[in-house]
């Protein structure tokens, strides 16, 4: 079962890059053509990269690692928050604080302070402060939650991998992850330098629908990895419950049922998938990218 289909990519505008004047030459291998001074991304490479990223994230989470979602641009914020919450992973959706990874002790201390303030408020201790003091502490809680609230799930350990939307906007996060040797999976548009990224997913990183589609697939990979980890525990209960189903996509539910029944036929490694695709690669590229041409002509 494909992680994402060519039709989904076309419908959400994943194939639209930036104007040709704004491109980065190192993205040339990921560009299929140009149309009306806009670069068109090679969606066959996007599909392949999504398969690789999905398998990598699933494996990482199955081994106990955390995925940190990063996307602070306006178009990404809501999706990053929602999808990270859906799969129970940490996120940064508003502002990346310098040192979030490289100075984690300080950030962790601020998280501890936030929890102390919240505990004090919930215990009714703010009632013993003056109105001004209580207001200041309430504002401090709000400020800390906005900046650090998404990192609560990361308190016990640094992330094993980052998923980043727009590596230019998140240059500091990328640099910190590179410095610590943390792998990065990212949506990389045609105006970006792909060198710092471990798994490059060539994609439009500005369109809300494109960001939503790609990010949701990464969250699905996390959920599948968690299910695999749970299934590996002896005498574990069901790997997902009826309550969980409302957070899972149809594709992920099918995959989880395959895991639960021991049927791994629909869950292939990137290597196996590559072998199966190799014989039809040229034909698929021509026919499927032909759809891009048709899409552009219809929209012209």
Protein backbone atom coordinates (compact mmCIF):
# COMPACT_ATOMS: atom_id res chain seq x y z
CA UNK A 1 0.00 0.00 0.00
CA UNK A 2 1.45 3.35 -1.04
CA UNK A 3 2.16 5.84 1.73
CA UNK A 4 0.91 8.64 -0.50
CA UNK A 5 -0.51 8.59 -4.02
CA UNK A 6 0.33 10.75 -7.01
CA UNK A 7 -3.30 11.94 -7.04
CA UNK A 8 -3.06 13.16 -3.42
CA UNK A 9 0.16 15.00 -4.20
CA UNK A 10 -1.35 16.70 -7.24
CA UNK A 11 -4.58 17.65 -5.47
CA UNK A 12 -2.71 19.33 -2.61
CA UNK A 13 -0.22 21.16 -4.84
CA UNK A 14 2.90 19.38 -3.58
CA UNK A 15 4.38 19.61 -7.10
CA UNK A 16 4.53 23.43 -7.24
CA UNK A 17 7.97 24.78 -6.44
CA UNK A 18 9.11 28.41 -6.38
CA UNK A 19 9.60 30.73 -9.32
CA UNK A 20 12.62 29.85 -11.41
CA UNK A 21 14.43 33.04 -10.30
CA UNK A 22 14.37 31.82 -6.68
CA UNK A 23 15.63 28.29 -7.12
CA UNK A 24 18.68 26.67 -5.54
CA UNK A 25 20.88 24.84 -8.08
CA UNK A 26 21.36 21.88 -5.72
CA UNK A 27 17.64 21.16 -6.01
CA UNK A 28 18.02 20.56 -9.75
CA UNK A 29 17.90 16.72 -9.40
CA UNK A 30 14.45 17.01 -7.80
CA UNK A 31 12.94 19.26 -10.48
CA UNK A 32 10.92 17.67 -13.29
CA UNK A 33 10.33 20.73 -15.48
CA UNK A 34 9.34 24.38 -15.36
CA UNK A 35 6.05 25.92 -16.39
CA UNK A 36 5.15 29.62 -16.56
CA UNK A 37 8.42 30.45 -14.73
CA UNK A 38 7.57 28.04 -11.89
CA UNK A 39 9.59 24.93 -11.16
CA UNK A 40 7.63 21.67 -11.05
CA UNK A 41 8.84 19.09 -8.55
CA UNK A 42 9.43 15.50 -9.66
CA UNK A 43 6.64 13.77 -7.74
CA UNK A 44 8.04 10.30 -8.38
CA UNK A 45 10.99 11.31 -6.18
CA UNK A 46 8.57 12.72 -3.62
CA UNK A 47 6.73 9.38 -3.42
CA UNK A 48 10.02 7.49 -3.02
CA UNK A 49 11.25 9.89 -0.33
CA UNK A 50 7.97 9.59 1.56
CA UNK A 51 8.34 5.79 1.59
CA UNK A 52 11.87 6.13 2.98
CA UNK A 53 10.90 8.75 5.58
CA UNK A 54 7.84 6.78 6.70
CA UNK A 55 9.86 3.58 7.20
CA UNK A 56 12.66 5.44 9.01
CA UNK A 57 10.32 7.24 11.42
CA UNK A 58 8.29 4.07 12.05
CA UNK A 59 11.48 2.14 12.88
CA UNK A 60 12.86 4.94 15.08
CA UNK A 61 9.67 5.19 17.14
CA UNK A 62 9.36 1.39 17.35
CA UNK A 63 12.82 1.41 18.95
CA UNK A 64 11.71 3.97 21.54
CA UNK A 65 12.83 7.21 19.87
CA UNK A 66 10.94 10.50 19.79
CA UNK A 67 10.08 12.56 16.71
CA UNK A 68 10.14 16.34 17.13
CA UNK A 69 7.80 18.20 14.74
CA UNK A 70 9.09 21.65 13.79
CA UNK A 71 7.14 24.23 11.79
CA UNK A 72 6.77 27.81 13.00
CA UNK A 73 5.59 29.53 9.81
CA UNK A 74 1.96 30.62 9.81
CA UNK A 75 0.89 28.02 7.22
CA UNK A 76 2.33 25.16 9.30
CA UNK A 77 1.50 26.07 12.90
CA UNK A 78 -1.97 24.55 13.26
CA UNK A 79 -1.05 21.38 11.39
CA UNK A 80 2.14 20.85 13.40
CA UNK A 81 0.27 21.27 16.70
CA UNK A 82 -2.60 19.00 15.67
CA UNK A 83 -0.56 16.17 14.18
CA UNK A 84 2.01 16.16 16.99
CA UNK A 85 -0.79 16.01 19.56
CA UNK A 86 -2.51 13.25 17.56
CA UNK A 87 0.50 10.99 17.86
CA UNK A 88 1.73 12.17 21.27
CA UNK A 89 5.03 13.66 20.11
CA UNK A 90 6.77 16.97 20.98
CA UNK A 91 6.58 19.97 18.68
CA UNK A 92 7.67 23.57 18.15
CA UNK A 93 5.02 25.55 16.30
CA UNK A 94 5.53 29.18 17.28
CA UNK A 95 9.13 30.14 17.92
CA UNK A 96 12.30 28.10 18.02
CA UNK A 97 14.28 29.19 21.07
CA UNK A 98 18.01 29.13 20.42
CA UNK A 99 19.53 26.25 22.40
CA UNK A 100 16.36 24.17 22.45
CA UNK A 101 18.52 21.15 21.58
CA UNK A 102 22.08 22.26 22.28
CA UNK A 103 21.24 23.80 25.68
CA UNK A 104 18.53 21.36 26.69
CA UNK A 105 19.36 21.52 30.43
CA UNK A 106 18.29 25.15 30.57
CA UNK A 107 15.15 24.52 28.51
CA UNK A 108 14.32 21.53 30.72
CA UNK A 109 14.68 23.71 33.82
CA UNK A 110 12.21 26.20 32.35
CA UNK A 111 9.76 23.35 31.72
CA UNK A 112 10.11 22.29 35.36
CA UNK A 113 9.40 25.88 36.39
CA UNK A 114 6.30 25.97 34.17
CA UNK A 115 4.98 22.81 35.81
CA UNK A 116 5.65 24.27 39.26
CA UNK A 117 3.68 27.41 38.38
CA UNK A 118 0.78 25.35 37.02
CA UNK A 119 0.75 23.13 40.11
CA UNK A 120 0.73 26.21 42.34
CA UNK A 121 -2.16 27.72 40.36
CA UNK A 122 -4.16 24.48 40.40
CA UNK A 123 -3.65 24.15 44.15
CA UNK A 124 -5.22 27.59 44.64
CA UNK A 125 -2.02 29.19 45.89
CA UNK A 126 -2.43 32.18 43.58
CA UNK A 127 -5.29 33.31 45.83
CA UNK A 128 -2.72 34.22 48.49
CA UNK A 129 -0.88 36.59 46.14
CA UNK A 130 -1.86 40.17 45.42
CA UNK A 131 -3.93 40.65 42.25
CA UNK A 132 -0.88 42.07 40.48
CA UNK A 133 1.36 39.15 41.48
CA UNK A 134 -1.27 36.60 40.47
CA UNK A 135 -1.75 38.34 37.11
CA UNK A 136 2.00 38.39 36.47
CA UNK A 137 2.32 34.68 37.22
CA UNK A 138 -0.70 33.88 35.04
CA UNK A 139 0.89 35.80 32.18
CA UNK A 140 4.18 33.99 32.78
CA UNK A 141 2.39 30.63 32.50
CA UNK A 142 0.79 31.71 29.24
CA UNK A 143 4.12 32.89 27.84
CA UNK A 144 5.99 29.71 28.85
CA UNK A 145 3.23 27.48 27.47
CA UNK A 146 3.36 29.27 24.13
CA UNK A 147 7.11 28.85 23.89
CA UNK A 148 7.70 25.51 25.59
CA UNK A 149 4.35 23.76 25.95
CA UNK A 150 4.93 21.55 22.91
CA UNK A 151 8.18 20.22 24.37
CA UNK A 152 6.63 18.53 27.41
CA UNK A 153 6.71 15.16 25.63
CA UNK A 154 10.47 15.60 25.21
CA UNK A 155 11.32 16.11 28.88
CA UNK A 156 12.83 12.68 29.40
CA UNK A 157 14.99 12.54 26.28
CA UNK A 158 16.19 14.50 23.27
CA UNK A 159 14.45 13.61 20.00
CA UNK A 160 15.86 10.81 17.89
CA UNK A 161 14.76 12.59 14.68
CA UNK A 162 13.33 15.95 13.57
CA UNK A 163 10.59 16.51 11.01
CA UNK A 164 10.90 20.04 9.63
CA UNK A 165 8.64 22.15 7.45
CA UNK A 166 10.66 24.85 5.63
CA UNK A 167 14.35 24.40 6.39
CA UNK A 168 15.08 28.06 5.62
CA UNK A 169 12.63 29.33 8.23
CA UNK A 170 13.90 26.68 10.68
CA UNK A 171 17.62 27.19 9.97
CA UNK A 172 18.50 27.37 13.68
CA UNK A 173 16.72 24.09 14.44
CA UNK A 174 18.46 22.43 11.50
CA UNK A 175 21.87 23.72 12.64
CA UNK A 176 21.35 22.49 16.21
CA UNK A 177 20.23 19.04 15.05
CA UNK A 178 23.22 18.80 12.71
CA UNK A 179 25.56 19.77 15.53
CA UNK A 180 24.19 17.00 17.75
CA UNK A 181 24.00 14.43 14.95
CA UNK A 182 20.21 14.15 15.11
CA UNK A 183 18.78 12.99 11.74
CA UNK A 184 16.43 15.37 9.95
CA UNK A 185 13.48 14.52 7.71
CA UNK A 186 12.21 17.64 5.97
CA UNK A 187 9.96 19.08 3.30
CA UNK A 188 12.45 20.76 0.99
CA UNK A 189 11.24 23.27 -1.60
CA UNK A 190 13.07 24.28 -4.77
CA UNK A 191 14.62 27.38 -3.15
CA UNK A 192 16.43 25.39 -0.42
CA UNK A 193 19.92 23.95 0.04
CA UNK A 194 19.23 20.24 0.72
CA UNK A 195 22.72 19.35 2.01
CA UNK A 196 21.98 19.53 5.80
CA UNK A 197 18.97 17.19 5.49
CA UNK A 198 19.23 13.41 5.91
CA UNK A 199 15.97 12.52 4.14
CA UNK A 200 14.95 15.15 1.61
CA UNK A 201 11.26 15.12 0.70
CA UNK A 202 10.99 17.40 -2.33
CA UNK A 203 7.77 19.30 -1.75
CA UNK A 204 5.94 22.59 -1.74
CA UNK A 205 6.51 23.89 1.80
CA UNK A 206 4.16 26.89 1.59
CA UNK A 207 0.73 25.49 0.68
CA UNK A 208 -1.36 24.62 3.74
CA UNK A 209 -2.93 21.55 2.10
CA UNK A 210 0.45 20.20 1.06
CA UNK A 211 1.89 20.68 4.55
CA UNK A 212 -1.18 19.04 6.09
CA UNK A 213 -0.93 15.97 3.85
CA UNK A 214 2.79 15.38 4.34
CA UNK A 215 2.78 16.06 8.08
CA UNK A 216 -0.21 13.76 8.65
CA UNK A 217 1.72 10.90 7.01
CA UNK A 218 4.64 11.45 9.40
CA UNK A 219 2.21 11.30 12.33
CA UNK A 220 0.79 8.06 10.90
CA UNK A 221 4.32 6.65 10.81
CA UNK A 222 4.74 7.53 14.49
CA UNK A 223 1.47 5.81 15.42
CA UNK A 224 2.46 2.72 13.48
CA UNK A 225 5.87 2.68 15.17
CA UNK A 226 4.23 2.96 18.59
CA UNK A 227 1.96 0.05 17.69
CA UNK A 228 4.95 -2.04 16.64
CA UNK A 229 6.70 -1.23 19.91
CA UNK A 230 3.62 -2.16 21.91
CA UNK A 231 3.14 -5.37 19.91
CA UNK A 232 6.70 -6.40 20.78
CA UNK A 233 5.91 -6.33 24.53
CA UNK A 234 5.02 -9.82 25.83
CA UNK A 235 1.42 -10.15 27.07
CA UNK A 236 0.60 -6.65 25.83
CA UNK A 237 -3.01 -5.67 25.39
CA UNK A 238 -4.41 -4.71 21.98
CA UNK A 239 -2.01 -2.44 20.13
CA UNK A 240 -4.77 0.10 19.65
CA UNK A 241 -8.22 0.62 21.14
CA UNK A 242 -11.55 1.77 19.81
CA UNK A 243 -10.85 5.15 21.42
CA UNK A 244 -7.62 5.41 19.43
CA UNK A 245 -9.39 4.90 16.11
CA UNK A 246 -10.70 8.45 15.89
CA UNK A 247 -7.09 9.70 15.76
CA UNK A 248 -5.94 7.24 13.09
CA UNK A 249 -6.18 7.58 9.33
CA UNK A 250 -7.81 4.79 7.32
CA UNK A 251 -4.43 3.78 5.88
CA UNK A 252 -2.86 3.54 9.34
CA UNK A 253 -5.76 1.48 10.69
CA UNK A 254 -5.24 -1.04 7.89
CA UNK A 255 -1.53 -1.21 8.63
CA UNK A 256 -2.13 -1.66 12.36
CA UNK A 257 -4.57 -4.48 11.69
CA UNK A 258 -1.90 -6.12 9.55
CA UNK A 259 0.56 -5.81 12.43
CA UNK A 260 -1.98 -7.19 14.89
CA UNK A 261 -2.72 -10.23 12.73
CA UNK A 262 0.92 -10.80 11.89
CA UNK A 263 0.39 -9.99 8.20
CA UNK A 264 3.41 -7.95 7.12
CA UNK A 265 2.72 -8.26 3.39
CA UNK A 266 1.59 -4.65 3.09
CA UNK A 267 4.46 -3.25 5.15
CA UNK A 268 7.60 -3.32 3.08
CA UNK A 269 11.03 -1.91 3.77
CA UNK A 270 12.31 0.90 1.53
CA UNK A 271 14.76 -1.59 -0.03
CA UNK A 272 12.00 -4.05 -0.92
CA UNK A 273 9.80 -1.26 -2.23
CA UNK A 274 12.65 0.00 -4.41
CA UNK A 275 13.16 -3.44 -5.95
CA UNK A 276 9.46 -3.82 -6.68
CA UNK A 277 9.33 -0.40 -8.32
CA UNK A 278 12.56 -0.66 -10.31
CA UNK A 279 11.19 -2.50 -13.33
CA UNK A 280 8.33 -0.02 -13.83
CA UNK A 281 10.18 3.15 -12.84
CA UNK A 282 10.58 4.71 -16.26
CA UNK A 283 7.03 3.94 -17.38
CA UNK A 284 5.56 5.19 -14.10
CA UNK A 285 7.59 8.40 -14.23
CA UNK A 286 6.44 9.23 -17.74
CA UNK A 287 2.77 8.39 -17.24
CA UNK A 288 2.38 9.90 -13.77
CA UNK A 289 4.28 13.07 -14.45
CA UNK A 290 2.14 13.40 -17.56
CA UNK A 291 -0.68 13.97 -15.12
CA UNK A 292 1.20 17.02 -13.84
CA UNK A 293 1.23 18.43 -17.36
CA UNK A 294 -2.53 17.89 -17.65
CA UNK A 295 -3.15 19.43 -14.25
CA UNK A 296 -1.18 22.53 -15.15
CA UNK A 297 -2.90 22.88 -18.52
CA UNK A 298 -6.33 22.62 -16.90
CA UNK A 299 -5.40 25.23 -14.31
CA UNK A 300 -3.87 27.59 -16.88
